[in-house]
Coordinates of C-alpha atoms and ligand atoms in Angstrom, one line a residue:
M41 CA -4.2 22.3 1.8
D42 CA -6.8 19.8 2.9
K43 CA -7.9 18.7 6.3
Y44 CA -10.5 16.3 7.7
V45 CA -12.9 17.6 10.2
I46 CA -14.4 14.8 12.3
N47 CA -17.1 15.1 14.9
G48 CA -16.3 11.7 16.6
G49 CA -18.1 9.3 18.9
K50 CA -20.7 8.2 16.3
K51 CA -21.3 4.5 15.8
L52 CA -20.8 3.3 12.2
F53 CA -23.5 1.3 10.4
G54 CA -24.0 0.3 6.8
E55 CA -21.9 -1.1 3.9
V56 CA -18.6 -0.1 2.4
N57 CA -17.0 -1.4 -0.9
I58 CA -13.2 -2.0 -0.8
S59 CA -11.2 -0.7 -3.7
G60 CA -8.3 -2.3 -5.5
A61 CA -5.1 -2.8 -3.6
K62 CA -2.8 0.3 -3.8
N63 CA 0.4 -1.7 -3.4
A64 CA -0.6 -4.2 -6.1
A65 CA -1.6 -1.5 -8.5
V66 CA 1.6 0.5 -8.0
A67 CA 3.6 -2.6 -8.9
I68 CA 1.5 -3.9 -11.8
I69 CA 1.3 -0.6 -13.6
P70 CA 5.1 -0.4 -13.9
A71 CA 5.1 -4.1 -14.9
V72 CA 3.1 -3.1 -18.0
V73 CA 6.4 -1.4 -19.2
L74 CA 7.6 -5.0 -19.8
C75 CA 4.6 -6.0 -21.9
D76 CA 4.7 -6.1 -25.7
V77 CA 1.0 -5.3 -26.2
P78 CA -1.6 -2.9 -24.6
C79 CA -3.4 -4.2 -21.6
T80 CA -6.4 -3.1 -19.6
L81 CA -6.2 -3.0 -15.8
R82 CA -9.4 -3.2 -13.8
N83 CA -10.3 -2.5 -10.1
L84 CA -7.6 0.1 -9.8
P85 CA -8.1 2.3 -6.7
N86 CA -8.9 5.9 -7.5
I87 CA -6.0 7.4 -5.4
R88 CA -3.2 9.8 -5.9
D89 CA -0.4 7.2 -6.1
V90 CA -2.1 5.5 -9.0
S91 CA -2.6 8.7 -10.9
V92 CA 1.0 9.7 -10.3
I93 CA 2.5 6.4 -11.6
L94 CA 0.1 6.5 -14.7
S95 CA 1.4 10.0 -15.4
I96 CA 5.0 8.9 -15.1
L97 CA 4.3 6.1 -17.7
E98 CA 2.7 8.7 -20.0
S99 CA 5.7 11.0 -19.7
M100 CA 7.8 8.0 -20.8
G101 CA 5.8 7.5 -23.9
A102 CA 3.0 5.1 -22.9
V103 CA -0.5 5.8 -24.1
V104 CA -3.0 5.6 -21.2
T105 CA -6.7 5.5 -22.0
R106 CA -9.0 6.4 -19.2
Y107 CA -12.7 5.7 -19.0
D108 CA -15.8 7.0 -17.2
D109 CA -15.1 4.3 -14.7
P110 CA -11.9 5.5 -13.0
S111 CA -11.1 1.9 -11.9
V112 CA -10.3 0.9 -15.4
V113 CA -7.4 2.0 -17.7
T114 CA -5.8 0.7 -20.8
I115 CA -2.0 1.1 -21.0
D116 CA -0.2 0.8 -24.3
P117 CA 3.5 0.6 -23.4
R118 CA 4.8 0.3 -27.0
G119 CA 5.8 4.0 -27.1
I120 CA 8.3 3.6 -24.3
T121 CA 11.6 3.6 -26.2
S122 CA 14.0 4.9 -23.6
Y123 CA 15.4 3.4 -20.5
K124 CA 15.7 6.9 -19.0
V125 CA 13.0 8.5 -16.8
N126 CA 13.3 12.3 -16.8
N127 CA 10.3 13.3 -14.8
D128 CA 12.1 13.8 -11.5
E129 CA 9.3 15.7 -9.9
L130 CA 6.7 13.0 -10.4
V131 CA 9.1 10.2 -9.5
A132 CA 9.9 11.9 -6.2
K133 CA 6.2 11.9 -5.3
M134 CA 6.0 8.2 -4.6
R135 CA 8.0 5.2 -3.4
A136 CA 6.8 2.7 -5.9
S137 CA 8.3 4.7 -8.8
Y138 CA 11.4 2.6 -8.1
Y139 CA 9.7 -0.4 -9.7
L140 CA 10.5 1.4 -12.9
L141 CA 14.1 0.3 -12.2
G142 CA 13.3 -3.4 -12.4
A143 CA 10.8 -2.9 -15.3
L144 CA 13.2 -0.8 -17.5
L145 CA 16.2 -3.1 -16.6
G146 CA 14.1 -6.1 -17.6
K147 CA 12.9 -4.4 -20.9
F148 CA 16.1 -2.7 -22.1
G149 CA 18.9 -4.2 -20.0
K150 CA 19.4 -0.7 -18.7
A151 CA 17.7 1.8 -16.4
D152 CA 18.3 5.4 -15.4
V153 CA 15.8 6.6 -12.9
P154 CA 15.8 9.5 -10.3
P155 CA 15.5 8.5 -6.6
P156 CA 12.0 7.7 -5.4
G157 CA 10.0 9.5 -2.7
G158 CA 7.2 8.1 -0.6
C159 CA 6.2 8.1 3.1
K160 CA 9.3 9.0 5.1
F161 CA 8.3 7.4 8.5
C162 CA 11.9 6.1 8.7
K163 CA 15.0 5.4 6.6
R164 CA 14.1 3.3 3.6
P165 CA 17.2 1.7 2.1
I166 CA 17.3 0.1 -1.4
D167 CA 20.5 -1.9 -1.0
L168 CA 18.6 -5.2 -1.5
H169 CA 17.1 -4.0 -4.8
I170 CA 20.6 -3.1 -6.1
K171 CA 22.0 -6.4 -4.8
A172 CA 19.3 -8.3 -6.8
F173 CA 20.0 -6.2 -10.0
E174 CA 23.7 -6.9 -9.7
A175 CA 23.2 -10.6 -9.2
L176 CA 21.2 -10.6 -12.5
G177 CA 24.2 -9.0 -14.2
A178 CA 23.6 -5.2 -14.0
E179 CA 26.2 -2.7 -12.9
Y180 CA 25.0 0.0 -10.5
K181 CA 26.2 3.6 -10.6
D182 CA 25.0 6.6 -8.7
I183 CA 25.3 9.4 -11.3
D184 CA 24.3 12.9 -10.2
D185 CA 22.0 11.4 -7.6
R186 CA 20.3 9.2 -10.2
I187 CA 20.1 5.4 -10.0
V188 CA 21.8 4.1 -13.1
L189 CA 21.9 0.4 -14.0
E190 CA 23.7 -1.0 -17.1
S191 CA 24.2 -4.5 -18.4
N192 CA 24.9 -6.5 -21.6
G193 CA 21.8 -8.5 -21.0
L194 CA 20.5 -10.1 -17.8
H195 CA 21.0 -13.7 -16.8
G196 CA 19.1 -15.9 -14.3
T197 CA 20.7 -16.3 -10.9
E198 CA 20.0 -17.1 -7.2
I199 CA 18.9 -14.1 -5.0
N200 CA 18.5 -14.3 -1.3
F201 CA 17.0 -11.4 0.7
D202 CA 17.8 -10.7 4.3
P203 CA 15.6 -9.1 5.6
V204 CA 12.6 -10.1 3.6
S205 CA 11.7 -7.1 1.4
V206 CA 8.5 -6.6 -0.5
G207 CA 9.9 -4.0 -2.8
A208 CA 13.1 -5.8 -3.6
T209 CA 11.2 -9.1 -4.3
I210 CA 9.0 -7.1 -6.7
N211 CA 11.9 -5.5 -8.4
A212 CA 13.8 -8.8 -8.7
I213 CA 10.7 -10.4 -10.3
L214 CA 10.4 -7.5 -12.8
A215 CA 14.1 -7.6 -13.8
A216 CA 14.1 -11.4 -14.0
V217 CA 11.0 -12.1 -16.0
K218 CA 12.7 -11.6 -19.4
A219 CA 16.2 -12.5 -18.2
E220 CA 18.0 -15.4 -19.9
G221 CA 17.5 -18.6 -17.9
K222 CA 16.3 -19.4 -14.4
T223 CA 16.1 -17.1 -11.4
I224 CA 15.4 -18.4 -7.9
I225 CA 14.5 -15.9 -5.2
T226 CA 14.8 -17.3 -1.7
S227 CA 13.5 -15.6 1.5
A228 CA 11.0 -13.9 -0.9
A229 CA 8.2 -11.7 0.4
K230 CA 4.8 -13.4 0.3
E231 CA 2.4 -10.5 0.5
P232 CA -0.8 -10.8 -1.5
H233 CA 0.4 -8.1 -3.9
I234 CA 3.5 -10.2 -4.8
V235 CA 1.2 -13.0 -5.8
D236 CA -1.0 -10.5 -7.8
L237 CA 2.0 -9.2 -9.7
A238 CA 3.1 -12.7 -10.5
N239 CA -0.4 -13.6 -11.6
F240 CA -0.5 -10.6 -13.9
L241 CA 2.8 -11.3 -15.4
N242 CA 2.0 -15.0 -15.9
Y243 CA -1.3 -14.0 -17.5
M244 CA 0.8 -11.9 -19.9
G245 CA 3.1 -14.9 -20.7
A246 CA 5.7 -15.0 -18.0
N247 CA 6.8 -18.2 -16.3
I248 CA 6.8 -17.4 -12.5
K249 CA 6.2 -20.3 -10.1
K250 CA 5.5 -20.4 -6.4
A251 CA 4.9 -16.7 -5.8
G252 CA 3.4 -16.5 -2.3
T253 CA 6.0 -18.9 -0.9
D254 CA 9.5 -18.3 0.4
E255 CA 11.1 -19.5 -2.9
I256 CA 10.0 -18.0 -6.2
K257 CA 11.2 -19.6 -9.4
I258 CA 11.3 -17.6 -12.6
T259 CA 12.2 -18.9 -16.1
G260 CA 12.9 -16.0 -18.4
V261 CA 10.6 -15.5 -21.5
K262 CA 11.1 -13.4 -24.6
E263 CA 7.7 -11.8 -24.9
L264 CA 4.8 -10.8 -22.7
K265 CA 1.9 -10.7 -25.2
G266 CA -1.0 -11.9 -23.1
P267 CA -3.5 -14.5 -24.4
A268 CA -3.1 -15.6 -28.0
E269 CA -4.5 -13.0 -30.5
D270 CA -6.7 -15.6 -32.1
S271 CA -8.4 -16.4 -28.8
G272 CA -10.4 -13.2 -29.2
E273 CA -9.9 -12.6 -25.5
E274 CA -9.6 -9.1 -24.3
I275 CA -6.2 -8.5 -22.6
S276 CA -7.5 -7.4 -19.2
Y277 CA -6.4 -8.0 -15.6
T278 CA -8.3 -7.3 -12.4
I279 CA -6.3 -6.1 -9.3
I280 CA -7.0 -7.8 -5.9
P281 CA -8.9 -5.9 -3.1
D282 CA -6.9 -3.7 -0.7
Q283 CA -6.3 -5.6 2.5
I284 CA -5.1 -2.5 4.4
E285 CA -8.1 -0.4 3.4
A286 CA -10.4 -3.3 4.6
G287 CA -8.5 -3.5 7.8
T288 CA -8.7 0.2 8.4
Y289 CA -12.5 0.1 8.1
M290 CA -12.5 -2.9 10.5
A291 CA -10.5 -0.8 13.0
A292 CA -12.8 2.2 12.5
V293 CA -16.0 0.3 13.4
A294 CA -14.3 -1.6 16.2
A295 CA -13.3 1.8 17.6
T296 CA -16.7 3.5 17.3
G297 CA -19.0 0.5 17.8
G298 CA -21.8 -0.3 15.4
E299 CA -21.9 -2.9 12.6
I300 CA -20.7 -2.6 9.1
T301 CA -20.5 -4.9 6.1
I302 CA -17.3 -4.7 4.2
N303 CA -17.7 -5.9 0.6
N304 CA -15.1 -7.0 -2.0
V305 CA -12.5 -8.6 0.3
T306 CA -10.3 -11.7 0.3
S307 CA -10.6 -13.0 3.8
Q308 CA -7.4 -15.1 3.5
H309 CA -5.5 -11.8 3.2
L310 CA -7.1 -10.5 6.3
R311 CA -6.6 -13.4 8.8
S312 CA -4.0 -11.7 11.1
I313 CA -6.0 -8.4 11.1
M314 CA -9.3 -10.2 11.8
K315 CA -7.7 -12.0 14.8
V316 CA -6.7 -8.7 16.4
I317 CA -10.0 -7.1 15.7
T318 CA -11.8 -10.1 17.3
E319 CA -9.6 -9.8 20.4
T320 CA -10.8 -6.3 21.0
G321 CA -14.4 -7.6 21.5
A322 CA -15.7 -7.1 18.0
K323 CA -17.5 -9.9 16.2
V324 CA -16.1 -10.7 12.7
T325 CA -18.1 -12.8 10.2
V326 CA -16.9 -13.9 6.8
I327 CA -19.5 -14.4 4.1
S328 CA -18.4 -16.3 1.0
D329 CA -20.5 -16.7 -2.1
P330 CA -19.1 -19.2 -4.6
N331 CA -20.7 -17.2 -7.4
K332 CA -18.8 -14.0 -6.5
P333 CA -15.1 -13.4 -6.9
Y334 CA -14.7 -11.8 -3.6
E335 CA -16.0 -12.2 -0.1
T336 CA -17.8 -10.0 2.4
V337 CA -16.9 -9.5 6.1
T338 CA -19.2 -8.0 8.7
V339 CA -17.7 -6.4 11.8
A340 CA -19.9 -5.6 14.8
R341 CA -19.0 -4.2 18.2
R342 CA -21.8 -3.8 20.6
G343 CA -20.1 -4.3 24.0
D344 CA -16.9 -2.8 25.5
L345 CA -13.8 -2.2 23.4
R346 CA -11.0 -4.3 25.0
G347 CA -7.3 -4.1 24.6
C348 CA -5.4 -7.1 23.2
K349 CA -4.2 -9.7 25.7
N350 CA -1.7 -11.0 23.1
Q351 CA 1.0 -8.6 21.9
V352 CA 0.3 -7.3 18.4
I353 CA 3.6 -7.9 16.6
T354 CA 4.1 -6.8 13.0
S355 CA 5.8 -9.2 10.6
P356 CA 5.9 -9.9 6.9
H357 CA 2.9 -11.7 5.4
P358 CA 1.1 -13.8 6.7
G359 CA 1.9 -12.0 9.9
F360 CA 0.2 -8.8 11.1
P361 CA 1.0 -6.1 8.5
T362 CA 3.1 -3.1 9.5
D363 CA 0.8 -0.9 7.5
M364 CA -2.0 -1.7 9.9
Q365 CA 0.1 -0.9 13.0
P366 CA -0.8 2.8 13.2
P367 CA -4.5 2.4 12.7
I368 CA -4.6 -0.6 15.2
T369 CA -2.7 1.5 17.8
A370 CA -5.3 4.2 17.4
L371 CA -8.0 1.6 18.0
L372 CA -6.3 0.1 21.0
A373 CA -5.7 3.6 22.5
A374 CA -9.5 3.9 22.8
A375 CA -9.8 0.5 24.6
N376 CA -10.6 -0.1 28.3
S377 CA -7.7 -2.4 29.0
P378 CA -4.0 -2.2 28.0
S379 CA -2.2 -3.6 24.9
T380 CA 1.3 -3.9 23.6
V381 CA 2.2 -3.3 20.0
V382 CA 5.6 -4.4 18.6
E383 CA 6.9 -3.0 15.3
A384 CA 9.3 -5.6 13.9
V385 CA 9.4 -4.6 10.2
W386 CA 10.5 -1.0 10.3
A387 CA 13.2 0.4 12.6
N388 CA 10.9 3.3 13.6
R389 CA 7.3 3.7 12.7
F390 CA 5.9 5.5 15.8
S391 CA 6.3 9.1 14.9
Y392 CA 2.5 9.5 14.9
V393 CA 2.2 8.6 18.6
P394 CA 2.6 12.2 19.9
E395 CA -0.3 13.1 17.6
L396 CA -2.5 10.5 19.3
R397 CA -1.5 11.8 22.7
K398 CA -3.1 15.1 21.7
L399 CA -6.5 13.2 21.8
G400 CA -5.6 11.9 25.3
A401 CA -4.0 8.6 24.3
E402 CA -1.8 7.2 27.0
I403 CA 1.0 5.4 25.3
D404 CA 4.6 4.6 26.5
E405 CA 7.0 4.3 23.6
N406 CA 10.0 2.0 24.0
K407 CA 12.5 1.3 21.2
S408 CA 10.4 -1.0 19.1
S409 CA 7.2 -1.4 21.1
L410 CA 4.3 0.6 22.5
T411 CA 2.5 0.0 25.7
I412 CA -1.0 1.4 25.4
H413 CA -2.9 2.2 28.5
P414 CA -6.7 2.7 28.8
V415 CA -7.8 6.3 29.1
P416 CA -10.6 6.9 31.6
G417 CA -13.5 8.4 29.6
G418 CA -11.9 7.5 26.3
L419 CA -10.2 9.7 23.7
K420 CA -11.3 13.3 23.5
G421 CA -11.6 15.7 20.6
G422 CA -12.4 19.4 21.1
T423 CA -15.3 21.7 20.4
R424 CA -16.4 23.1 17.0
K425 CA -14.8 26.4 18.0
K426 CA -11.7 24.8 19.6
P427 CA -11.1 21.4 17.9
V428 CA -8.1 19.2 18.7
S429 CA -5.7 19.5 15.7
V430 CA -3.6 16.5 14.7
R431 CA -1.3 15.9 11.7
A432 CA -1.3 13.1 9.2
L433 CA 2.4 12.6 9.1
D434 CA 2.2 9.9 6.4
L435 CA -0.4 7.7 4.8
R436 CA -0.9 5.1 7.6
A437 CA -0.2 7.6 10.4
G438 CA -3.0 9.7 8.8
A439 CA -5.3 6.6 8.8
A440 CA -4.6 6.3 12.5
M441 CA -5.6 9.9 13.1
V442 CA -8.9 9.3 11.2
V443 CA -9.6 6.1 13.3
A444 CA -8.8 8.0 16.6
G445 CA -10.9 11.0 15.5
L446 CA -13.9 8.8 14.8
A447 CA -13.5 7.2 18.2
A448 CA -12.9 10.4 20.2
E449 CA -15.9 12.4 21.5
G450 CA -15.8 15.9 20.1
V451 CA -14.1 17.5 17.1
T452 CA -10.8 16.5 15.7
E453 CA -9.1 18.1 12.7
V454 CA -6.7 16.0 10.8
E455 CA -4.2 18.3 8.9
D456 CA -2.4 17.1 5.8
A457 CA -5.2 15.0 4.4
K458 CA -3.1 14.8 1.2
Y459 CA -1.1 11.9 2.7
V460 CA -4.3 9.9 3.4
K461 CA -5.6 10.6 -0.1
R462 CA -2.4 8.9 -1.5
G463 CA -3.8 5.5 -0.5
Y464 CA -7.5 5.6 0.5
E465 CA -10.1 6.1 -2.2
D466 CA -12.8 8.5 -1.1
I467 CA -12.3 7.9 2.6
V468 CA -14.6 10.8 3.4
G469 CA -17.5 9.6 1.2
K470 CA -17.1 6.0 2.4
L471 CA -17.1 6.9 6.1
A472 CA -19.9 9.5 5.7
A473 CA -22.0 6.8 4.1
L474 CA -21.5 4.7 7.2
G475 CA -22.8 7.5 9.4
A476 CA -19.5 9.2 10.4
D477 CA -19.6 13.0 10.8
I478 CA -16.6 13.7 8.6
R479 CA -15.9 16.3 5.9
M480 CA -12.9 17.5 4.1
V481 CA -12.0 21.2 4.2
T482 CA -9.8 22.8 1.6
Y483 CA -8.4 26.0 3.2
K484 CA -5.5 27.2 1.1
E485 CA -3.7 26.0 -2.0
I486 CA 0.0 25.7 -1.5
S487 CA 2.1 23.7 -4.0
D488 CA 4.6 22.4 -1.4
D489 CA 3.9 18.7 -1.8
Q490 CA 7.6 17.9 -2.6
D491 CA 8.0 15.5 0.3
E492 CA 5.0 13.3 -0.5
Ligands
LIG65 C1 6.4 -2.1 1.1 O1 7.4 -1.1 1.3 C2 5.1 -1.2 1.2 N1 5.1 -0.3 0.1 C3 5.0 -0.6 2.5 O2 3.7 0.1 2.6 C4 5.1 -1.6 3.6 O3 5.2 -1.0 4.9 C5 6.3 -2.5 3.4 O4 6.3 -3.0 2.1 C6 6.3 -3.7 4.4 O5 5.2 -4.5 4.3 C7 4.7 -0.6 -1.1 O6 4.4 -1.7 -1.4 C8 4.7 0.5 -2.2 P1 10.3 -3.6 2.5 P2 8.9 -1.6 1.0 O7 11.3 -3.5 1.5 O8 8.9 -2.5 -0.2 C9 14.3 -3.3 5.0 C10 2.2 1.8 2.7 O9 1.9 2.5 3.7 N2 15.0 -3.1 3.7 O10 9.5 -4.8 2.6 O11 9.7 -0.3 0.8 C11 13.5 -2.1 5.4 O12 14.3 -1.1 6.0 C12 3.7 1.5 2.5 O13 1.4 1.4 1.9 C13 16.4 -3.1 3.6 O14 17.1 -3.2 4.6 O15 9.3 -2.3 2.3 C14 12.5 -2.7 6.3 O16 13.0 -2.8 7.6 C15 4.5 2.2 3.5 N3 17.0 -2.9 2.4 C16 12.3 -4.1 5.7 O17 13.4 -4.3 4.9 C17 16.3 -2.8 1.3 O18 16.9 -2.6 0.2 C18 11.0 -4.3 4.9 O19 10.9 -3.3 3.9 C19 14.9 -2.8 1.3 C20 14.3 -3.0 2.6

């Protein structure tokens, strides 16, 4: 088992490079199942969820070539000849394994996949995914707890989502991309990773229009072969930067004070996060270089850390992302004036709040909102001999504990680092390079990671 040991209260200075987006990577890798040729993916984050989804594809018959640079892989999907996924244990390790439903259904007209796992911060239904598959012509059966979809070929249709769902939008795109005719998805999710998935599929030969708007239009194609063979172009696609990783480093430096430069970001994806960070008293500057594909953001906090006067309300993109809600709450818990955070995407995503209270945070929890009060003297860890121990209950809850531990004077131990490692590439190395006193301690090996 791994835990982070953080001796907090140290200001952060220096530069950090943001990795590729987890939630784009875990959608685009299953999308390769639909392709008819091998393709190379670049800027993949070196995180557990990516290695798990690659292993699932390998177990299905894909050939995955890895390189010295772990951010690059080549996937040859041509060995995938069955619509059935047998590797229950790997599938249960992550949520995004359910994108294999859309991908296999799109490829074979059938899919048979065990139920997904993933962060269990609250109930995560998949009724909208099933509704989309049924609208495209599939019949859904629950056989021995497996999700089974059958069809005599999919056809274009109209699909409306209520509520807006990232995962269901992605699964609908995957299933519709090779379906006969036109599919229109209304109330579609607009997250940057939806656009990235559509850009990847279009690059491979799909016909997807208006991804990133409420209404996505897909005209089914027969093949996904990438650029014409005689173009001599390598079939290669680069994943977008991770907006939540970037936002987490912004929250970290706003919490500790200092000044950091965050490289490889797309500021457009970060607008709602930068607005909140600015409200806390930090100065955020975007630096764009027309010769570089990505931007740089500097975040500096020299004065007091303030709470947010405006409520922080999560909502689908371009609103404030729910995945930033736990780390932002940790930041606001260290501020010198009160804030209110409203969670409007998930029914319950506050299970980490009692862990923050162990560091002295004063937070009142209502049904879907938190009132965060200033703590005189700030958050407090313990001593080397008697640290305060908190748990990473899931990926973003774990990120919140890291932000709080960095802000708190004294020593904080964050148990269950495995959850954080699912989504943050080398968080210890990146924070240590910024001057944080953080290390990972592996203290016992137990193979009980079933619920990841
Ligand atoms: C994606 O989850 C992300 N995961 C989540 O990030 C993120 O919190 C979420 O989108 C919202 O932004 C991945 O991309 C792998 P949803 P997803 O379907 O697709 C309801 C992280 O930490 N709903 O957009 O599962 C649902 O209950 C993870 O990186 C239904 O009612 O989320 C929720 O209230 C955690 N029926 C709302 O929609 C359904 O069939 C939005 O969920 C599906 C969803």
